[in-house]
CSV table of C-alpha atoms in Angstrom, one decimal:
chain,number,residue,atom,x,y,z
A,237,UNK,CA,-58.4,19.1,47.1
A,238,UNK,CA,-58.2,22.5,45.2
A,239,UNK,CA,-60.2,25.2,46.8
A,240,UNK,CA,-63.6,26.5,44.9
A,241,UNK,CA,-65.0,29.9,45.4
A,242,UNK,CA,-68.9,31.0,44.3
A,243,UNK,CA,-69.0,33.8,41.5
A,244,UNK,CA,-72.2,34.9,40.2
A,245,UNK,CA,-71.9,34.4,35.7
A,246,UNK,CA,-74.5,34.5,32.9
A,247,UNK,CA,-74.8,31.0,31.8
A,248,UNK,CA,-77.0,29.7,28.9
A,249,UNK,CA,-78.2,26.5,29.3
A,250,UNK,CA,-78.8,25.4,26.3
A,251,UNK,CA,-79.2,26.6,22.3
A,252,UNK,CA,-82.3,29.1,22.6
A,253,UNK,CA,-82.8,29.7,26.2
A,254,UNK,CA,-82.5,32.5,28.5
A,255,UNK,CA,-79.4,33.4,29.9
A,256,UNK,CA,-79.2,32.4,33.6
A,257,UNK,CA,-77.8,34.6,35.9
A,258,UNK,CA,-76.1,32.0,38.8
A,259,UNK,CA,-73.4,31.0,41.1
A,260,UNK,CA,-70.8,29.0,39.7
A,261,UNK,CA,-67.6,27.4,41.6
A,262,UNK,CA,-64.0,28.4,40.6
A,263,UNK,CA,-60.9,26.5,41.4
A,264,UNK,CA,-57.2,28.3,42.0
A,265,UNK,CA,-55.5,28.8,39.0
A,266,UNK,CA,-53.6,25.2,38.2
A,267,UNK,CA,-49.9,25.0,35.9
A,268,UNK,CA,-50.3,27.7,33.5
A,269,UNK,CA,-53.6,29.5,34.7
A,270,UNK,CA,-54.5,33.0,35.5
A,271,UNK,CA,-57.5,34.0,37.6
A,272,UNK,CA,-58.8,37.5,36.9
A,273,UNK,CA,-61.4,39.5,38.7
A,274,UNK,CA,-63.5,40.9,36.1
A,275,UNK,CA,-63.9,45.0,35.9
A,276,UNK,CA,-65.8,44.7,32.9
A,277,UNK,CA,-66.9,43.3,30.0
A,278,UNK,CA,-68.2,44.5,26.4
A,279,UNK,CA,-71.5,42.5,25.2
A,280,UNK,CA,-70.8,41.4,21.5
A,281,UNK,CA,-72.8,40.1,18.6
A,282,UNK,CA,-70.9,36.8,18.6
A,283,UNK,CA,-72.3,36.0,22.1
A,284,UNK,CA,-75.9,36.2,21.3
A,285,UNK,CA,-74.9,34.3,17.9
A,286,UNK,CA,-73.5,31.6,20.6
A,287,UNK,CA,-76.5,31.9,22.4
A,288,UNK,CA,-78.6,31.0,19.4
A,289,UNK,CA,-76.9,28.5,17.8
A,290,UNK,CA,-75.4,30.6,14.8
A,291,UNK,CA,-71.9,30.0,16.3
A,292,UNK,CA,-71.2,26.3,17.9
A,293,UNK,CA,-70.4,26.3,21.1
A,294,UNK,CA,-70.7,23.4,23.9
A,295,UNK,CA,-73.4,23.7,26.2
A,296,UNK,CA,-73.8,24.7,28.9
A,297,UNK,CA,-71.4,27.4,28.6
A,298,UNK,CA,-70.0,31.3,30.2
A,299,UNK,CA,-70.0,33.2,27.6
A,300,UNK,CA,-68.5,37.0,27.2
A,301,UNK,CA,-65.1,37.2,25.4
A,302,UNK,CA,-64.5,41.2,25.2
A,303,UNK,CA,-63.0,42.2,29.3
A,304,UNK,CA,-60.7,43.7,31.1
A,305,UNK,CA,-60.2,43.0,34.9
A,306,UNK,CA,-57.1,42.6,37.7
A,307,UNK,CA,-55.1,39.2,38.0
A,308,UNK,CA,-56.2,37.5,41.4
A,309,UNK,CA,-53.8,34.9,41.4
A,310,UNK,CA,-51.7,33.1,38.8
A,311,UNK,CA,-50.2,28.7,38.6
A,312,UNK,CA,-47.3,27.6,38.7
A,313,UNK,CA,-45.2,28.5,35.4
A,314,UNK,CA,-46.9,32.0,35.1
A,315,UNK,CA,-44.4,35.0,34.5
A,316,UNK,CA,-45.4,37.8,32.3
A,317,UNK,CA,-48.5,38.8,34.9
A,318,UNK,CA,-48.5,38.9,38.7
A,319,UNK,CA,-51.2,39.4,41.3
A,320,UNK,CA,-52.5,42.9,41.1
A,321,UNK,CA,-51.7,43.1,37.5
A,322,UNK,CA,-54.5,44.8,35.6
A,323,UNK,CA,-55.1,42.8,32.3
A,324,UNK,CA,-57.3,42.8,28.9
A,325,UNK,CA,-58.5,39.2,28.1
A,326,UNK,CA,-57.7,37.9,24.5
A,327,UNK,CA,-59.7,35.2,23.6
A,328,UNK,CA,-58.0,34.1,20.5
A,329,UNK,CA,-54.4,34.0,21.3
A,330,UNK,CA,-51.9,32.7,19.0
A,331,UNK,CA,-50.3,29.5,19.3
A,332,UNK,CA,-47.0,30.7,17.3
A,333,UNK,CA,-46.3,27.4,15.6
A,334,UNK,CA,-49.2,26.5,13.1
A,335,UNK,CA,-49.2,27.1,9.4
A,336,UNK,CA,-51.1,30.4,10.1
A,337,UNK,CA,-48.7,32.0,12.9
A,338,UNK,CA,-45.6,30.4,10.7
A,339,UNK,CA,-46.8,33.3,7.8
A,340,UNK,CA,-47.7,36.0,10.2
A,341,UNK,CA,-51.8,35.6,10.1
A,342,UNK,CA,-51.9,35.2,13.7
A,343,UNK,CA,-55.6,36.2,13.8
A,344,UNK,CA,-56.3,32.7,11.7
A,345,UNK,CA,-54.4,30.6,14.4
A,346,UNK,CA,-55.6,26.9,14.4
A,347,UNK,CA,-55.3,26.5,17.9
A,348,UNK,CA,-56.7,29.7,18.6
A,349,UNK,CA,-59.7,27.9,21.0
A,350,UNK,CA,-57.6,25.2,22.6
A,351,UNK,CA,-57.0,27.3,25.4
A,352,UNK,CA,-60.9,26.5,26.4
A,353,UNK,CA,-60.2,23.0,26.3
A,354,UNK,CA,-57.6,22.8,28.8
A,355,UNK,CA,-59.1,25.1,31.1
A,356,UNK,CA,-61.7,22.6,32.8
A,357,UNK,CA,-62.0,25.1,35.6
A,358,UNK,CA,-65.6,26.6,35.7
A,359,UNK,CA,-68.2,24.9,37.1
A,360,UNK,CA,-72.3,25.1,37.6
A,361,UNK,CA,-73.4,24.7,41.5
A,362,UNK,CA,-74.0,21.2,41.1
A,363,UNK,CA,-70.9,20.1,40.0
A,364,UNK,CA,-71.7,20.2,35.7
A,365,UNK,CA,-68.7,21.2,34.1
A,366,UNK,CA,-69.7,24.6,32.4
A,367,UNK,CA,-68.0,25.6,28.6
A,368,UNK,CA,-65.5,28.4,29.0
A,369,UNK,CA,-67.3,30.5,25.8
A,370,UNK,CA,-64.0,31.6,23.6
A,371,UNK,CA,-61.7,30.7,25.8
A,372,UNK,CA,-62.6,34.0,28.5
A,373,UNK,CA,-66.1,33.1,29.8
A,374,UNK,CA,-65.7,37.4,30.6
A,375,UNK,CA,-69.6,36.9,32.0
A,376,UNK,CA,-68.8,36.3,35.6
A,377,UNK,CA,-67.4,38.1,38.0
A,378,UNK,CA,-64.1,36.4,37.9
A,379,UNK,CA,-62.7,33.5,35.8
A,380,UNK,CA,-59.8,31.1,35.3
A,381,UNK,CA,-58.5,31.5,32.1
A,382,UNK,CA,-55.2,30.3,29.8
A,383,UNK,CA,-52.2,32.0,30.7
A,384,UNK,CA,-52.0,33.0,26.9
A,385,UNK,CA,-55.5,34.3,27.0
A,386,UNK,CA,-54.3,37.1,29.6
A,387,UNK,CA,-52.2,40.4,27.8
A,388,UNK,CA,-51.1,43.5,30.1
A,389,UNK,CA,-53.8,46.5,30.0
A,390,UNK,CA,-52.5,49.6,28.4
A,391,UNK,CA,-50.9,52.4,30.8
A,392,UNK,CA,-53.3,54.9,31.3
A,393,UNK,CA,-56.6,53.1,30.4
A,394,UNK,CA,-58.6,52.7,32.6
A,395,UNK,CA,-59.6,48.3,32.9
A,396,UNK,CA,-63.6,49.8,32.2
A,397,UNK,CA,-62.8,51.3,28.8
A,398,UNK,CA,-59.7,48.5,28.4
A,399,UNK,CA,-62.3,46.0,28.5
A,400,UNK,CA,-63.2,47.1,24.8
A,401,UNK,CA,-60.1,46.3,23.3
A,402,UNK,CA,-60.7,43.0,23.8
A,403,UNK,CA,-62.7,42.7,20.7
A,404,UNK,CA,-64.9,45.5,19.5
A,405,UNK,CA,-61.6,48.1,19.0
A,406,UNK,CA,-59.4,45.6,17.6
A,407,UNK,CA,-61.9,44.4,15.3
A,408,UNK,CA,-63.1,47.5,13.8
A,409,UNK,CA,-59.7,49.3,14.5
A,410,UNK,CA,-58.0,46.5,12.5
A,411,UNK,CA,-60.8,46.2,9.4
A,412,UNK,CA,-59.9,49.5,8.6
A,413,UNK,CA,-56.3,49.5,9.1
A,414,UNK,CA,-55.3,46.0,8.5
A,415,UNK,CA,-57.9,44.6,6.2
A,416,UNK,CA,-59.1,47.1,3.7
A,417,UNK,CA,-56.0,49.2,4.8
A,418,UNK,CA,-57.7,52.3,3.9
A,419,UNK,CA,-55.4,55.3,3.2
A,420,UNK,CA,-55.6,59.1,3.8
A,421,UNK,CA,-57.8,60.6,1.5
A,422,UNK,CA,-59.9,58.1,0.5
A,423,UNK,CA,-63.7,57.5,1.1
A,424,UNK,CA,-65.7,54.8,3.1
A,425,UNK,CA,-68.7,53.8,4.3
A,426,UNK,CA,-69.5,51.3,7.9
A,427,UNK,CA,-72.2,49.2,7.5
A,428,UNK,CA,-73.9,48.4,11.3
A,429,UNK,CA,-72.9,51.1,14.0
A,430,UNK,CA,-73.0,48.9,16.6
A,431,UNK,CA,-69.8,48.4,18.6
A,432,UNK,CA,-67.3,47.4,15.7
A,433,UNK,CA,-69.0,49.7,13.3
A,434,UNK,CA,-68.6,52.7,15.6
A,435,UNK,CA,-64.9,51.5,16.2
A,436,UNK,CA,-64.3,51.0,12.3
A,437,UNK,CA,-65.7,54.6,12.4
A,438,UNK,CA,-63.3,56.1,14.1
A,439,UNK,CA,-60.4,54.1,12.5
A,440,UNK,CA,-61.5,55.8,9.5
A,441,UNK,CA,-61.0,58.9,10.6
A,442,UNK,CA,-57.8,57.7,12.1
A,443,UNK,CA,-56.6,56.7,8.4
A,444,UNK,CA,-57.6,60.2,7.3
A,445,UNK,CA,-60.4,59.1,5.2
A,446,UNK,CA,-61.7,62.1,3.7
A,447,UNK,CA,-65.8,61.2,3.3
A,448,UNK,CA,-67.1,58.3,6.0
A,449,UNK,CA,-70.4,57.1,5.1
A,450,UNK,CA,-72.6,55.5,8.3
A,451,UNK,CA,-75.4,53.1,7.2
A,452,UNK,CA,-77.7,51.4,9.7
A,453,UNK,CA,-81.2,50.3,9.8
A,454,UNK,CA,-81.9,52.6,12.5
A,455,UNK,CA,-81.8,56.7,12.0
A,456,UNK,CA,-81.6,56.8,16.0
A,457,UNK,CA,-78.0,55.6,15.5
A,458,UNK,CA,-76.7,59.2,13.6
A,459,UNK,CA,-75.6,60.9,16.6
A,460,UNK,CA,-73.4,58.0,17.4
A,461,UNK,CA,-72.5,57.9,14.2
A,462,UNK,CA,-71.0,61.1,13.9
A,463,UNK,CA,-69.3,61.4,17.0
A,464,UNK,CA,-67.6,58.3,16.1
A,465,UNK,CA,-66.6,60.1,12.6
A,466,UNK,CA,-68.8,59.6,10.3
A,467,UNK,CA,-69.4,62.7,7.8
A,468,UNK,CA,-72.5,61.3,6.2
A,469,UNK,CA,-75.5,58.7,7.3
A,470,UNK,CA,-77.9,56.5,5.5
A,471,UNK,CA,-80.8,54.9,6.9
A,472,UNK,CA,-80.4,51.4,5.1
A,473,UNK,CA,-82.9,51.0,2.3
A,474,UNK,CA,-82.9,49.5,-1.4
A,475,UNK,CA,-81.2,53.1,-2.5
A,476,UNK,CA,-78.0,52.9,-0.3
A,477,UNK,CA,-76.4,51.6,-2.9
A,478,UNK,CA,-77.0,54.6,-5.5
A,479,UNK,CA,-77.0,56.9,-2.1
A,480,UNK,CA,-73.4,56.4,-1.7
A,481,UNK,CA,-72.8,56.9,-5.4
A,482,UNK,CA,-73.9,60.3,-5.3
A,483,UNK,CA,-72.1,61.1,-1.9
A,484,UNK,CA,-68.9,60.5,-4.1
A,485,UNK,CA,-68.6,62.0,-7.5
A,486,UNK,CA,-71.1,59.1,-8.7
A,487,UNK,CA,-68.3,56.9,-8.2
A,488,UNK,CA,-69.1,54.9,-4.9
A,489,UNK,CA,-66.6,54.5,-2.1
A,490,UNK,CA,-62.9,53.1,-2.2
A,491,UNK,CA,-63.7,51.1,1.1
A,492,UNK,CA,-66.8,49.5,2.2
A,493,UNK,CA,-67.0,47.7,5.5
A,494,UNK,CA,-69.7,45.3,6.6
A,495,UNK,CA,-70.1,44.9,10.0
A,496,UNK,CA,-73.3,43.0,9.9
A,497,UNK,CA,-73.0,39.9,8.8
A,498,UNK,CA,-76.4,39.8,6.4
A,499,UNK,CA,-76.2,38.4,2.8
A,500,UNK,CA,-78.3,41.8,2.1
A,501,UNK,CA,-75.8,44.0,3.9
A,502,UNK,CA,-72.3,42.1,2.1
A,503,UNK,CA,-74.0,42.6,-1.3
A,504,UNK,CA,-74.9,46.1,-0.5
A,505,UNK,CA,-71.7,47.3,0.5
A,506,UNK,CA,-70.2,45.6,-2.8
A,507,UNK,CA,-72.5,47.5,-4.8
A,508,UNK,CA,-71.4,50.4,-3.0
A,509,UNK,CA,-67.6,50.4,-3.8
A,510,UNK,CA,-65.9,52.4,-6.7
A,511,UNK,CA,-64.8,50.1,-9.3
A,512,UNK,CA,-61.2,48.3,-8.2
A,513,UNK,CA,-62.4,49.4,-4.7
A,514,UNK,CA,-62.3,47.0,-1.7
A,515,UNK,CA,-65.3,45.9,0.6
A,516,UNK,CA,-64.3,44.1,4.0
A,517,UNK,CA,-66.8,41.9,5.6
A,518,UNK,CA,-66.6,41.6,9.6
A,519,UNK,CA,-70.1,40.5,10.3
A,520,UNK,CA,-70.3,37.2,11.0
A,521,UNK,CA,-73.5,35.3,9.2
A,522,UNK,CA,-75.2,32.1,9.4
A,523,UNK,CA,-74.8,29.6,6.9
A,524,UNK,CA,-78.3,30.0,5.3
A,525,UNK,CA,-77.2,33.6,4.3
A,526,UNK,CA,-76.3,33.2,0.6
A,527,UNK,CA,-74.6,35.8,-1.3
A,528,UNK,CA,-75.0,36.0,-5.3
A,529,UNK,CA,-72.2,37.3,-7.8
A,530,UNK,CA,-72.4,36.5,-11.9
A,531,UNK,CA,-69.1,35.8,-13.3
A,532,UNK,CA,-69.2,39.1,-15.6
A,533,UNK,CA,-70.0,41.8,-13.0
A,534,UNK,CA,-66.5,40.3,-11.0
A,535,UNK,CA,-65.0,40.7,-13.8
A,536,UNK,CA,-66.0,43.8,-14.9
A,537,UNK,CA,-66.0,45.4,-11.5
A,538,UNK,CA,-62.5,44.5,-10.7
A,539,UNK,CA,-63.3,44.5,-6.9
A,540,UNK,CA,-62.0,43.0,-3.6
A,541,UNK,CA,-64.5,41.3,-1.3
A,542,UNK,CA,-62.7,39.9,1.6
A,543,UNK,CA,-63.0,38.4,4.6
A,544,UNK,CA,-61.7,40.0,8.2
A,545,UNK,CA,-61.2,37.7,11.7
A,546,UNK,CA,-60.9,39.5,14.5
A,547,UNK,CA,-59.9,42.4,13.0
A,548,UNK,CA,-56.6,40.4,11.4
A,549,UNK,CA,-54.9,41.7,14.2
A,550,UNK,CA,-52.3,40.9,17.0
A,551,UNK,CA,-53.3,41.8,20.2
A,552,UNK,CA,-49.4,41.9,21.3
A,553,UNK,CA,-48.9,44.5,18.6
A,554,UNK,CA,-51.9,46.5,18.3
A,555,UNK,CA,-53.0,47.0,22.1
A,556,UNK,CA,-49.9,49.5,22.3
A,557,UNK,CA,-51.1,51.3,18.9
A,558,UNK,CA,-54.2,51.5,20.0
A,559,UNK,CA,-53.5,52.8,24.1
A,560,UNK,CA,-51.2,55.6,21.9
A,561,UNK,CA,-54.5,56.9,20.1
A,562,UNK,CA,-56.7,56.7,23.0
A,563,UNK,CA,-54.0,58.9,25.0
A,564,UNK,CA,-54.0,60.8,22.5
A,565,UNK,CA,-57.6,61.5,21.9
A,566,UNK,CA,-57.7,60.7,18.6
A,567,UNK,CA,-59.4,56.9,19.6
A,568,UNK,CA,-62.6,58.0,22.1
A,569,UNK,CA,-63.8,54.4,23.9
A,570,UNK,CA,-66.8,56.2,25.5
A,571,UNK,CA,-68.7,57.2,22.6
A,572,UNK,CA,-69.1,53.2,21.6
A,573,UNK,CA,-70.6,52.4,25.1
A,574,UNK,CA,-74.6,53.7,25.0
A,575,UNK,CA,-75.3,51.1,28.1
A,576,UNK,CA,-74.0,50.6,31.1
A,577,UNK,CA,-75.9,47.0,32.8
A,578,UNK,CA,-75.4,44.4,35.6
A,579,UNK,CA,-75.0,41.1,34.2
A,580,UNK,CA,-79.0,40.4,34.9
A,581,UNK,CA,-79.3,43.2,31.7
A,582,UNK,CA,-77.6,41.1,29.2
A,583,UNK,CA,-80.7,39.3,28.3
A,584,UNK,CA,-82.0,43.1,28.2
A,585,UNK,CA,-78.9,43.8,26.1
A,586,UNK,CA,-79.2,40.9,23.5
A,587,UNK,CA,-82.8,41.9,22.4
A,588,UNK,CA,-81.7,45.3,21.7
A,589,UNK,CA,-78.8,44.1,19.3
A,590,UNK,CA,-81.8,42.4,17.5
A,591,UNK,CA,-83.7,45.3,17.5
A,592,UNK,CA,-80.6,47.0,16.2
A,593,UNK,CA,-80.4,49.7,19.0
A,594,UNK,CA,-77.7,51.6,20.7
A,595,UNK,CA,-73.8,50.8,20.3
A,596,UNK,CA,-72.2,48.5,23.0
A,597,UNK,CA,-73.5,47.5,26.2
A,598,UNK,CA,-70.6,46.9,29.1
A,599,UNK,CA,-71.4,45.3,32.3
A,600,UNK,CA,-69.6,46.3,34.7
A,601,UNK,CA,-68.9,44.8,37.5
């Protein structure tokens, strides 16, 4: 009989309730398996969207998909990681044969999840089998995770701040670079400075970007906002639109990412894009928010409006890239963490994401 060890994690029950902060029971790693002691991990929009039902998920479930922590112990089969290995947890990884991996767009992988399927490890004190959340369940002090789910933390990083790479920094590092590919010189405005918005801000300035327009619903947010890069910052309102127009030659910007996920918010940052210019949305929305376009404005317009998973990047290729810039000092991972909690504050955490305050909370463990 496999041996089970006790770990405190931040379950959720159920679609709608409170997060419960418990002991669950962890196996060794079986074939293909890694165990990882978490150091920390980043609390993301997507969880509470999990949480509430916005995103599917099976229930009862571990959520947290954004960590960093040191291998424990690894199954049989396991090569690229040893005990003592410090490691970022990727909780899409990339199968490598589906139609999506066959043209490169690793980041749309069909399999991408099945790693949570297989894992069958975590489990509630009373036996119930609990839902690794994306593949990571990064909400507990340690986990059992796919073997592909496990990449080698950056040289130099330390596993607090690597825990962000996981998903904030590659998503808002990859919108900018990947998706809307912005170029030096040009202008563009982040809509949300939460986590990904802050880390879109500073790709930005990364890419050279020569005006970076912050827009949020909260003026508290500025401060962030500049220290992550942004020249300029809006308080959201029904002028943001004609705002950003007059912050650039009456023009609007060449690159508008929404990092949101509001039909509002999308339409806004279309309306606030030069015309021919591109506006990336990250933000991920429920299906009840609709967004309207008339055939003659697209035309006339000549815009791009495009969709952007997980920053459409590879982890394998752009966690190097991105430990480079954060060695450098151009890529600061402190100035998107306003919190520092115990996993009994991410029910604390959650309510200010819908209150829209600070940037990203990190338990640390």
């Amino acid at each position: 009989m496999a041996v089970r060890t006790a770990v405190r994690a931040a379950v959720v029950p159920a679609v709608g309730s409170p997060l419960e902060v418990t002991e669950i029971e962890l196996p060794e790693p079986g074939p293909g398996q890694v165990r990882v002691r978490l150091a920390a991990a980043g609390v993301c929009h997507s969880d509470l969207s999990l949480s509430n039902g916005t995103m599917r998920v099976p229930l009862p479930a571990v959520l947290g998909h954004e960590g960093a922590g040191t291998v424990v112990a690894v199954g049989e089969g396991v090569t690229h990681v040893a005990p003592g290995d410090g490691v970022v947890l990727n909780w899409a990884p990339s199968c490598g044969t589906c139609h999506p991996c066959s043209l490169g767009e690793v980041w749309l992988c069909a399999d991408a999840l099945a790693g949570a399927a297989n894992t069958h490890a975590h489990r509630a004190d009373d036996g119930t089998a609990l839902h690794p959340g994306l593949n990571v369940a990064a909400f507990a002090e340690e986990t059992v995770v796919s073997a592909s789910c496990v990449l080698p933390s950056p040289d130099g990083v330390p596993l607090t701040d690597a825990a962000l790479l996981g998903c904030a920094v590659l998503t808002g590092y990859g919108a900018v670079h990947h998706s809307a590919r912005v170029r030096e010189g040009e202008t563009v405005a982040v809509f949300g400075v939460g986590g990904v918005g802050l880390a879109a801000l500073q790709a930005a300035r990364i890419a050279g970007a020569a005006t970076i327009v912050a827009v949020d619903v909260s003026p508290e947010k500025e401060e962030l906002a500049r220290a992550a890069g942004a020249t300029d910052y809006l308080v959201a309102s029904d002028d943001t639109a004609r705002e950003i127009r007059a912050l650039t030659g009456k023009q609007g910007v060449d690159v508008a990412v929404e990092c949101a996920g509001r039909a509002v918010t999308i339409r806004t940052a279309w309306d606030s894009t030069r015309r021919g210019g591109r506006t990336t949305v990250v933000g991920i929305g429920g299906k009840d928010q609709q967004v309207t376009f008339n055939a003659l404005e697209i035309f006339h317009w000549g815009r791009t409006l495009s969709g952007c998973v997980y920053g459409n990047a590879d982890p394998a290729r752009d966690l190097p890239v991105l430990a480079e810039h954060i060695r450098t000092g151009r890529l600061d991972l402190g100035t998107l963490v306003t919190e520092r909690i115990a996993l009994d504050g991410i029910p604390a955490a959650f309510e200010n994401m819908l209150a829209g305050k600070g940037g990203r909370a990190l338990v640390v463990f």
